[in-house]
Coordinates of C-alpha atoms in Angstrom, one line a residue:
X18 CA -243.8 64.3 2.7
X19 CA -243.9 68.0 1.3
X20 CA -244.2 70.4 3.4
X21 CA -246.8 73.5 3.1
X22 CA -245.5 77.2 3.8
X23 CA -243.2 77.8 6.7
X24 CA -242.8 81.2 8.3
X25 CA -240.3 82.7 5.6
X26 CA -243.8 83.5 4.0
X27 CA -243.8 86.4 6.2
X28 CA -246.6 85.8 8.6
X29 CA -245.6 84.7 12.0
X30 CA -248.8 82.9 14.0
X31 CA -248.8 80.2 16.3
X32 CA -248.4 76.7 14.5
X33 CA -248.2 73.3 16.0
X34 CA -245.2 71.2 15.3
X35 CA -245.1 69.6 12.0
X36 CA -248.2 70.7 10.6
X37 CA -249.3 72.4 7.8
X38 CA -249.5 76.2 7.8
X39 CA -252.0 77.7 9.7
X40 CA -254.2 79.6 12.5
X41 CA -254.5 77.6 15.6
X42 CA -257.2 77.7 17.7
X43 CA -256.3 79.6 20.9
X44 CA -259.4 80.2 22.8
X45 CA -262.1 77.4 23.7
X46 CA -266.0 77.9 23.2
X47 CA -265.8 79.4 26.7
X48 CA -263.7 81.9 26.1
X49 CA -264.8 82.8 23.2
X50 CA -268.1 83.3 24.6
X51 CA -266.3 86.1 26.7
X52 CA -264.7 88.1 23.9
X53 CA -268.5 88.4 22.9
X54 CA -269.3 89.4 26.4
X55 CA -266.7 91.6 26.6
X56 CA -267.5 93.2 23.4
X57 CA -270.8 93.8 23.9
X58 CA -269.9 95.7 27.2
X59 CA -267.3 97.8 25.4
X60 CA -269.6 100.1 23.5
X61 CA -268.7 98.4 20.4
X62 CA -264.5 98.1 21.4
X63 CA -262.6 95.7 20.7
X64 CA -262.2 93.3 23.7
X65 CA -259.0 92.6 25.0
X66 CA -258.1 89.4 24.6
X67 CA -258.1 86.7 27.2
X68 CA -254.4 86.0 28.8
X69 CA -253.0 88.3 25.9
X70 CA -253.9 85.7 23.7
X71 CA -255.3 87.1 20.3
X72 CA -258.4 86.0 19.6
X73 CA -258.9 82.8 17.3
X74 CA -259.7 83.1 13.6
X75 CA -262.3 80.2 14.1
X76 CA -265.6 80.3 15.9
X77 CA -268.0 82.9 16.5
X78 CA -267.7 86.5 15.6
X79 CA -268.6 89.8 17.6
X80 CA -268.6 93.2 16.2
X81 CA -270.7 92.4 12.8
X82 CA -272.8 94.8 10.7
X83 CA -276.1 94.5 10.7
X84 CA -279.2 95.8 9.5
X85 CA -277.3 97.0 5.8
X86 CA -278.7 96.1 2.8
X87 CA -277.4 96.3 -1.2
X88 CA -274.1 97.2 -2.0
X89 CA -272.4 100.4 -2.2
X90 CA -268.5 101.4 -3.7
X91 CA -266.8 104.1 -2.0
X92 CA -263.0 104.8 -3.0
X93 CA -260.2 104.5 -0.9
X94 CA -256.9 104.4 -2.5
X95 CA -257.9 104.3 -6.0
X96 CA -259.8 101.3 -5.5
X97 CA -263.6 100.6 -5.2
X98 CA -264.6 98.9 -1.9
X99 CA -267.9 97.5 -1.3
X100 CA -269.5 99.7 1.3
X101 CA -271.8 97.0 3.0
X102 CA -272.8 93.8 2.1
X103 CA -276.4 92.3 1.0
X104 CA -278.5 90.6 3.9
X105 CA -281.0 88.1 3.1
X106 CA -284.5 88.9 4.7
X107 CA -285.4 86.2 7.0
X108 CA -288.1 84.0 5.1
X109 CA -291.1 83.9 7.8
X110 CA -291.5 80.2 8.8
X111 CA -288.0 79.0 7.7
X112 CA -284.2 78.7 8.4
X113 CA -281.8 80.6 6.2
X114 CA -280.1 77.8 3.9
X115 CA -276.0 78.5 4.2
X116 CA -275.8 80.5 1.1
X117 CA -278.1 82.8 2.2
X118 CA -276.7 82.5 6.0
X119 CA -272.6 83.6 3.8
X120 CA -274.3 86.6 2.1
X121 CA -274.7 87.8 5.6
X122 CA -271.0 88.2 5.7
X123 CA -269.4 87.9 2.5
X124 CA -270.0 88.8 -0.8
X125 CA -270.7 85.7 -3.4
X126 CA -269.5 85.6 -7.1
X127 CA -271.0 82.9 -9.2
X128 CA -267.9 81.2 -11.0
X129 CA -269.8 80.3 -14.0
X130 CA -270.3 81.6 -17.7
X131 CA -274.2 79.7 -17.5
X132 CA -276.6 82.8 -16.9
X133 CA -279.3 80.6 -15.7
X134 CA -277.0 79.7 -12.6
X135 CA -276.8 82.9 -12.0
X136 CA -280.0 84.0 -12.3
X137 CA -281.0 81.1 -10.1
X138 CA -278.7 82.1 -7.1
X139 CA -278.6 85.2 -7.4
X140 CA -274.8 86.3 -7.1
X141 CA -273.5 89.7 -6.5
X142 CA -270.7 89.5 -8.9
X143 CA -269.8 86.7 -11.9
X144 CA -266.3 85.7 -12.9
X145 CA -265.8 84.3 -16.1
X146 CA -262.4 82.6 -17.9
X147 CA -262.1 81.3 -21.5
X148 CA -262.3 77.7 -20.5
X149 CA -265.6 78.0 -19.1
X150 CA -267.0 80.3 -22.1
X151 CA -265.2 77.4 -24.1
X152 CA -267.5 75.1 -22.1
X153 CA -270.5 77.4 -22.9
X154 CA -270.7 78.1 -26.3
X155 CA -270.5 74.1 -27.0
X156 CA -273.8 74.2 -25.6
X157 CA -276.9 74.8 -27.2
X158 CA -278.1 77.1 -25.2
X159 CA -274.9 79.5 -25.6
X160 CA -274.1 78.5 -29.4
X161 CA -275.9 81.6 -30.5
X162 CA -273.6 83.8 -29.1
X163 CA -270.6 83.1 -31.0
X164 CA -272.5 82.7 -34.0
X165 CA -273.7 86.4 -33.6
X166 CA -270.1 87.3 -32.5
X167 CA -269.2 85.4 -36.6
X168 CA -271.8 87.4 -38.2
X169 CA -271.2 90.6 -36.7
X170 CA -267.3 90.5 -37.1
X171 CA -267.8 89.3 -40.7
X172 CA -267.0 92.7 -42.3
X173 CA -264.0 93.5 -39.8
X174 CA -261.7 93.4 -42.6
X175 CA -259.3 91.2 -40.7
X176 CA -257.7 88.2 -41.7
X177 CA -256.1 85.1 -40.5
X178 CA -254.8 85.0 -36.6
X179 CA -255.9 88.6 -36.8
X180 CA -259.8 87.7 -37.5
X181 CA -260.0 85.0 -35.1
X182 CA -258.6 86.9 -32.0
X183 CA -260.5 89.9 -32.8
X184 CA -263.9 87.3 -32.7
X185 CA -262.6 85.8 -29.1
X186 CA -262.5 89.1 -27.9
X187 CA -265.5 90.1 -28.6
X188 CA -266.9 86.9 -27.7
X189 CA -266.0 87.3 -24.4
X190 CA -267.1 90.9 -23.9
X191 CA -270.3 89.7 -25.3
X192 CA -270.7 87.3 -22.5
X193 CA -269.1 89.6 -20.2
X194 CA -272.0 91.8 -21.1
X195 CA -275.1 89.7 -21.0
X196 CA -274.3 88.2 -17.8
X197 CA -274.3 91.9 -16.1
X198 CA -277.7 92.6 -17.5
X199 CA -278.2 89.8 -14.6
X200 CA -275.8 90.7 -11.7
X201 CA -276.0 94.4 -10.0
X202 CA -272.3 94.1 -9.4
X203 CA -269.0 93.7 -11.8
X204 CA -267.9 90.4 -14.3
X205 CA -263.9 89.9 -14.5
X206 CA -262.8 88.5 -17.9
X207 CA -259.6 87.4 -18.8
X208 CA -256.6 88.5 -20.8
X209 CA -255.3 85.8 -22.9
X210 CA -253.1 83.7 -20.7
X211 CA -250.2 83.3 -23.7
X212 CA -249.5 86.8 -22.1
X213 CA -248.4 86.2 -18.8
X214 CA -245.0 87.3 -19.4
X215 CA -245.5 90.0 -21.2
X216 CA -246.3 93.3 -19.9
X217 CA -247.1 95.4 -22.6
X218 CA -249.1 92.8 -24.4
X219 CA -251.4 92.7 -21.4
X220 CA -251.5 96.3 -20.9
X221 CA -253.1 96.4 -24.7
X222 CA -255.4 93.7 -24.2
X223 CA -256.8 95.1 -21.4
X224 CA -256.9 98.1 -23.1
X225 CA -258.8 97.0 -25.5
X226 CA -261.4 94.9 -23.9
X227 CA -262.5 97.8 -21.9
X228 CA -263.0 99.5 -25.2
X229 CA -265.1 97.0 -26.4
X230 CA -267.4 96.7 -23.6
X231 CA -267.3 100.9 -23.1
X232 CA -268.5 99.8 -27.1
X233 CA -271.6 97.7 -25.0
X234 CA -272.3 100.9 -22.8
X235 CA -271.1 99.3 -20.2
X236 CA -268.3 101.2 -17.8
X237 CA -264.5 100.2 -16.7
X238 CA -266.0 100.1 -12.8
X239 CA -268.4 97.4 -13.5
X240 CA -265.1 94.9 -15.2
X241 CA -262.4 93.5 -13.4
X242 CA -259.4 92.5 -15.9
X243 CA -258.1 89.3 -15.2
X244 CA -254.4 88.7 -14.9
X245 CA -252.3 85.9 -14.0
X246 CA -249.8 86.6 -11.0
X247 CA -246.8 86.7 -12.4
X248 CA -244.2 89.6 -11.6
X249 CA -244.7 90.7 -15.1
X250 CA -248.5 90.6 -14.6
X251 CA -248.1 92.8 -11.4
X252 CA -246.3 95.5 -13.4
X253 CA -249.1 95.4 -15.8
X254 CA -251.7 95.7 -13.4
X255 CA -250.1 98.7 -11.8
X256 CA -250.1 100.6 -14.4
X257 CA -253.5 99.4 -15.6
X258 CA -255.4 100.5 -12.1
X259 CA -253.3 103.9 -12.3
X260 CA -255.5 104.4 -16.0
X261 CA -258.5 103.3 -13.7
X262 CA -259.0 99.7 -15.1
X263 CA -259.4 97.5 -12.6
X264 CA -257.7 94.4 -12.3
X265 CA -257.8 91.0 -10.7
X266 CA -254.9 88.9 -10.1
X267 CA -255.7 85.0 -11.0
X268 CA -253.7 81.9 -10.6
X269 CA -252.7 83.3 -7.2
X270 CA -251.0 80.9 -4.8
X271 CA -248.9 82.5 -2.1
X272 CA -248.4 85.2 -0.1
X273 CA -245.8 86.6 -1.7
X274 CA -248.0 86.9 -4.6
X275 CA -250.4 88.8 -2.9
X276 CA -248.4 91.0 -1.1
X277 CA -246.8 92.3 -4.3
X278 CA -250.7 91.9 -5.7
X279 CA -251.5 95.0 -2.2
X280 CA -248.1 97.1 -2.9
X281 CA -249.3 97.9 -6.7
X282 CA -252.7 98.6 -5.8
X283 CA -254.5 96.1 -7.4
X284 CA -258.2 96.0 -6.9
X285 CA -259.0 92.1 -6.6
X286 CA -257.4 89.1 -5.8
X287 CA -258.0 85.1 -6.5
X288 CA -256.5 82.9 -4.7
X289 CA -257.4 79.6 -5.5
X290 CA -258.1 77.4 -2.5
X291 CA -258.7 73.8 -4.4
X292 CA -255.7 73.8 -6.7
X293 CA -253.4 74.3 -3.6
X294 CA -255.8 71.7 -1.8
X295 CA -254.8 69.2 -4.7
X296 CA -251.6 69.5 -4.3
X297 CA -251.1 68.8 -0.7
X298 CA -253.4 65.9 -1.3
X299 CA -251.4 64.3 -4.1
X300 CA -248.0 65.4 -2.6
X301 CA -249.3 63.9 1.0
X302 CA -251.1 61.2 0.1
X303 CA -253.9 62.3 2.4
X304 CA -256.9 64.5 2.9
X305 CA -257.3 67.7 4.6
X306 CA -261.1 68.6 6.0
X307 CA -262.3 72.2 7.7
X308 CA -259.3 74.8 9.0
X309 CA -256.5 72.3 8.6
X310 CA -257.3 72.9 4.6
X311 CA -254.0 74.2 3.2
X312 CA -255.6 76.1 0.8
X313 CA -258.2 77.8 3.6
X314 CA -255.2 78.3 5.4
X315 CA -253.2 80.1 3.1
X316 CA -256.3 82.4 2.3
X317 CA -256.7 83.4 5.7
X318 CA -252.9 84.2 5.8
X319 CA -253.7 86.9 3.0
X320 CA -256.7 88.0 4.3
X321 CA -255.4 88.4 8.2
X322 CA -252.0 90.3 6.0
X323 CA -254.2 92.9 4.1
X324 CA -256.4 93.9 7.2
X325 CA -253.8 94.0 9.6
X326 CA -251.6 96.3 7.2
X327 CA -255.0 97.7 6.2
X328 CA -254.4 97.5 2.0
X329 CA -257.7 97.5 0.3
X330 CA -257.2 95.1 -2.4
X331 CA -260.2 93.0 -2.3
X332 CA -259.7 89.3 -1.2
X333 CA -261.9 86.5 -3.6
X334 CA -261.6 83.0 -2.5
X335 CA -261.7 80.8 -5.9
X336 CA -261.7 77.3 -6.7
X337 CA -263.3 75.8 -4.9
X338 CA -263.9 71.5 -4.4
X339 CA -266.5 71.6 -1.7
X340 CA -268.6 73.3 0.7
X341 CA -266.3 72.7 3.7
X342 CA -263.8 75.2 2.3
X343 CA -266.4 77.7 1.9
X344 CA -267.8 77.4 5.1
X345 CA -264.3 77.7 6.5
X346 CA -264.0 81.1 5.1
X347 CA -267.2 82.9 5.6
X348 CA -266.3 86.5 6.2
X349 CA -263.7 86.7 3.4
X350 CA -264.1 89.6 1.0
X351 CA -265.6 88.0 -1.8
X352 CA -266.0 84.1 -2.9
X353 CA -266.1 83.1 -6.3
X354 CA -268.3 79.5 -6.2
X355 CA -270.0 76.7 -8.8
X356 CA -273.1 76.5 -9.7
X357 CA -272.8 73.1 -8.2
X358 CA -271.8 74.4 -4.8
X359 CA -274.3 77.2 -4.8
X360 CA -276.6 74.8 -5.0
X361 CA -275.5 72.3 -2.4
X362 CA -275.5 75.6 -0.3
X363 CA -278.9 76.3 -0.9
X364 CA -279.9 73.1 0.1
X365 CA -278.2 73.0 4.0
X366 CA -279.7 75.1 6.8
X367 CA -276.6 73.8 9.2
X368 CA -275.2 77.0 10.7
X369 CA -272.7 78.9 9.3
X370 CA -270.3 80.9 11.7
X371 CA -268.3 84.0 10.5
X372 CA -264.5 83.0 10.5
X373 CA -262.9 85.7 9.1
X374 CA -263.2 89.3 9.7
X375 CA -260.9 92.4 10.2
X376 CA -261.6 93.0 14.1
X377 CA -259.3 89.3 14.5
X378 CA -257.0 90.5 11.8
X379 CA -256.0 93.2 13.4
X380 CA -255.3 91.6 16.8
X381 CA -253.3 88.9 14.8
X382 CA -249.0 89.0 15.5
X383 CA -247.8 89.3 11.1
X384 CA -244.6 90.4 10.3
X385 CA -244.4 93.0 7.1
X386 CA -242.9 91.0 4.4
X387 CA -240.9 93.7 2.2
X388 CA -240.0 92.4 -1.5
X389 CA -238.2 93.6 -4.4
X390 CA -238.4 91.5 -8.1
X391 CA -235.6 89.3 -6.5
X392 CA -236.9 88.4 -3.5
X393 CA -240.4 88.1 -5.4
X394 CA -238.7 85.9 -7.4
X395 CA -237.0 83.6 -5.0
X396 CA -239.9 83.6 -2.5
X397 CA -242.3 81.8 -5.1
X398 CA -239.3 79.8 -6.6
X399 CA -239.3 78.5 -3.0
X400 CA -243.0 77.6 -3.0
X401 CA -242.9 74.3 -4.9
X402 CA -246.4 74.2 -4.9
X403 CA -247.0 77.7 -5.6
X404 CA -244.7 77.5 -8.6
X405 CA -246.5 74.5 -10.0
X406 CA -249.4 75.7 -10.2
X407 CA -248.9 79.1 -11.2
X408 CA -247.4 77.5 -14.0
X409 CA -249.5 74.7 -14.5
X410 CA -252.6 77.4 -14.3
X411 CA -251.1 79.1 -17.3
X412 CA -250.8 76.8 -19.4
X413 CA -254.0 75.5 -19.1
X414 CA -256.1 78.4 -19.6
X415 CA -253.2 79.0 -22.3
X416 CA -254.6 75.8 -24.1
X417 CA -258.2 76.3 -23.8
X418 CA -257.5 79.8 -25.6
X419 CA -255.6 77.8 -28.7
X420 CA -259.1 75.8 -28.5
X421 CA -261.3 78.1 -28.8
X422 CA -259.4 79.9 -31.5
X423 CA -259.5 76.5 -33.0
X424 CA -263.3 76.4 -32.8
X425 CA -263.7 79.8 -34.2
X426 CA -261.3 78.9 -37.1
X427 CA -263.5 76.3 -38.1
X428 CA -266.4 78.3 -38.0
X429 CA -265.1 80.1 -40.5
X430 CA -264.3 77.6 -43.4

C-alpha cells in the first residue's frame, strides 16, 4: 500500500504509527471544554494548553470573531486579506443550514461558471477554469455568450490560431465579468494550462487578461490569475504580484508547493482536497471519511504552516467530492464548492464546528521547510501522488483548452 506524506514534508505533528499524514486528536471533549474555560477567563489570551499538549485541530473553537459583517481588504505584504468575514443573520424561528453555519467562519467561493448557482447561494467569491466555461457555453442558457464573443471579435483582423485564442480570451473575461456583476468579491480565471512551463508565456497572458477585463471596467484587485503550481509557474507569479496582479496557484498538491507558493508572495492558493482523496483511494483500495481524509489532512498541514510562520497568502480548499471534507475544514481561509454541494449544504442544519483557525496554528510544533529549485524539485518528485496529479491536472485542463478552441474553430466555418 502507498504511503501518504511522511515528515520530510516539513511539518513535524504527532502521527500514529502507520497512518496517513495527519493531526491527531490530543485533547478529549473534556479538555477541550477547558481551553474554552480557560480562554474565556484569560481576557481573550490564549490558554495554555493542558499537560503542554497543543491544542487539537478538531473540535470546538474559542477565541472567534463575532458580531462582523461584509467583507473588507486591508494590505499586508502586498497582498489583499479579507478583513472579517460575512455572518449570516439568524433566521427567527429556524436553525442555520451548514452553509450558512461555514460563512460564519470561512469564506465560500462557488466553483461554478453557472450564474444562477451563484446567485442562488450567494457566494463571496467565484472561481472559474476553461473546462467548466467549456461545460457552460454547450448549454443553452450560456450559448449566447460565445456567440457575442464571435460577433464582436469578427473585425479583429486576426487569423487562424491567432483568431481563435484571441476569442477564448475574451470569452473567458466575458464570463469572468458577468459573474462579478453577481458576487461582491473577486473571480479567478485561468491562464491557458499549455503554459505551465513556461514563464514568460504566462507572464503575457496574464498580462493580457487583465487588460481585457481593465477593457470591462473592471479592476486587477477584483481577479485572481490562475496558475498551475509548477516551479516555473511560481516564478511567474512572483513577478506577476510584484506588477500588482494577483495570482492563484492551482493544481496544488503538497506542501512544498505551497511553501514555495508563501515565499513568492502569492495571493491565493488551491489545494485540491478530492484529487489527492482519489488517489489514496485507488492507490489503497479503501476509503477515507472525516479528519483521516488525506486530502483534509494535507490542507490543514498548509494552513497550520502559513499561520504559524504567519505568510498571508490566502488558503482556498478546492475540489471537493463531498460534504464531509468541507465540514472537516471549516475555518480555512476560503473554500471553493459545487453548486451540488452548496446545495446539499443548504439543506443540513447538523452542526458545524470550526476546525481550523490561527489561535491552534500557532500553538502547533512545524518545522520551517527552506527550499531552493532543487530541493523544490526533488521534494515533489518524491510525492508520487503529488506529481501525478500535478501532471495529470495539466493535461487535462490542457485538453479541454484544445476543445474549446476546437469549438470556436467551428464556429467560424
Amino acid at each position: 500500500m502507498a504511503r501518504a506524506p511522511s515528515a520530510r514534508t516539513g511539518l513535524a505533528v504527532a502521527r500514529e504509527a502507520g497512518a496517513l499524514p495527519g493531526f491527531r486528536e490530543v485533547a478529549s471533549a473534556r479538555d477541550s471544554e477547558r481551553l474554552r474555560e480557560q480562554a474565556a477567563g484569560s481576557g481573550g489570551k490564549r490558554a495554555t494548553p493542558i499537560g503542554g499538549h497543543r491544542p487539537p485541530l478538531q473540535g470546538p473553537q474559542f477565541g472567534l470573531s463575532g458580531g462582523y459583517s461584509g467583507v473588507g481588504l486591508q494590505q499586508e505584504d502586498g497582498i489583499f486579506m479579507s478583513t472579517a468575514i460575512e455572518e449570516p443573520k439568524q433566521k427567527t424561528g429556524t436553525q442555520l443550514n451548514q452553509l450558512e453555519q461555514l460563512k460564519k467562519f470561512t469564506k465560500v467561493v462557488a466553483d461554478t461558471a453557472d450564474f444562477e448557482s451563484i446567485k442562488a447561494f450567494k457566494p463571496q467569491d467565484s472561481t472559474t477554469n476553461p473546462s467548466l466555461v467549456l461545460a457552460a457555453i454547450q448549454k443553452q442558457n450560456y450559448a449566447h455568450l460565445l456567440e457575442e464573443v464571435l460577433r464582436d471579435r469578427k473585425n479583429s483582423g486576426l487569423t487562424g490560431a491567432k483568431q481563435i485564442e484571441d476569442i477564448v480570451d475574451h470569452l473567458l473575461v466575458q464570463f469572468g465579468t458577468d459573474i462579478l456583476q453577481i458576487v461582491p468579491g473577486r473571480v479567478s480565471t485561468e491562464t491557458d494550462a499549455r503554459l505551465s512551463f513556461d514563464v514568460e508565456g504566462s507572464i503575457a497572458k496574464a498580462r493580457h487578461l487583465i487588460e481585457l477585463y481593465k477593457e470591462k471596467g473592471i479592476g486587477r484587485e477584483r481577479v485572481l490569475i490562475k496558475i498551475a503550481s509548477t516551479w516555473e509557474g511560481f516564478l511567474a507569479a512572483e513577478q506577476l504580484q510584484k506588477e500588482g496582479i494577483h495570482c492563484n496557484m492551482t493544481l496544488l498538491f503538497s506542501l512544498p508547493q505551497a511553501v514555495r507558493a508563501a515565499v513568492v508572495k502569492v495571493q491565493l492558493i488551491s489545494p485540491f482536497v478530492g484529487r489527492i482523496y482519489d488517489w489514496y483511494k485507488k492507490t489503497n483500495n479503501r476509503d477515507y471519511k472525516g479528519a483521516e481524509d488525506p486530502g483534509v489532512q494535507s490542507v490543514k498541514e498548509i494552513y497550520t504552516y502559513y499561520k504559524k510562520f504567519g505568510y498571508p497568502t490566502e488558503v482556498m480548499g478546492a475540489s471537493f467530492r463531498n460534504t464531509s471534507q468541507i465540514i472537516e475544514l471549516a475555518g480555512c481561509d476560503l473554500l471553493t464548492i459545487s453548486p451540488e454541494l452548496m446545495k446539499e449544504l443548504s439543506e443540513s442544519t447538523e452542526p458545524v464546528e470550526r476546525k481550523l483557525s490561527p489561535e491552534m496554528a500557532k500553538s502547533a510544533q512545524v518545522e520551517r521547510l527552506e527550499l531552493d529549485e532543487k530541493k523544490f524539485r526533488y521534494l515533489l518528485n518524491d510525492n508520487a501522488m503529488a506529481t501525478e496529479k500535478t501532471a495529470e491536472g495539466i493535461r487535462k485542463f490542457a485538453a479541454d483548452v484544445v476543445k474549446l478552441e476546437k469549438l470556436v474553430a467551428e464556429k467560424l466555418r
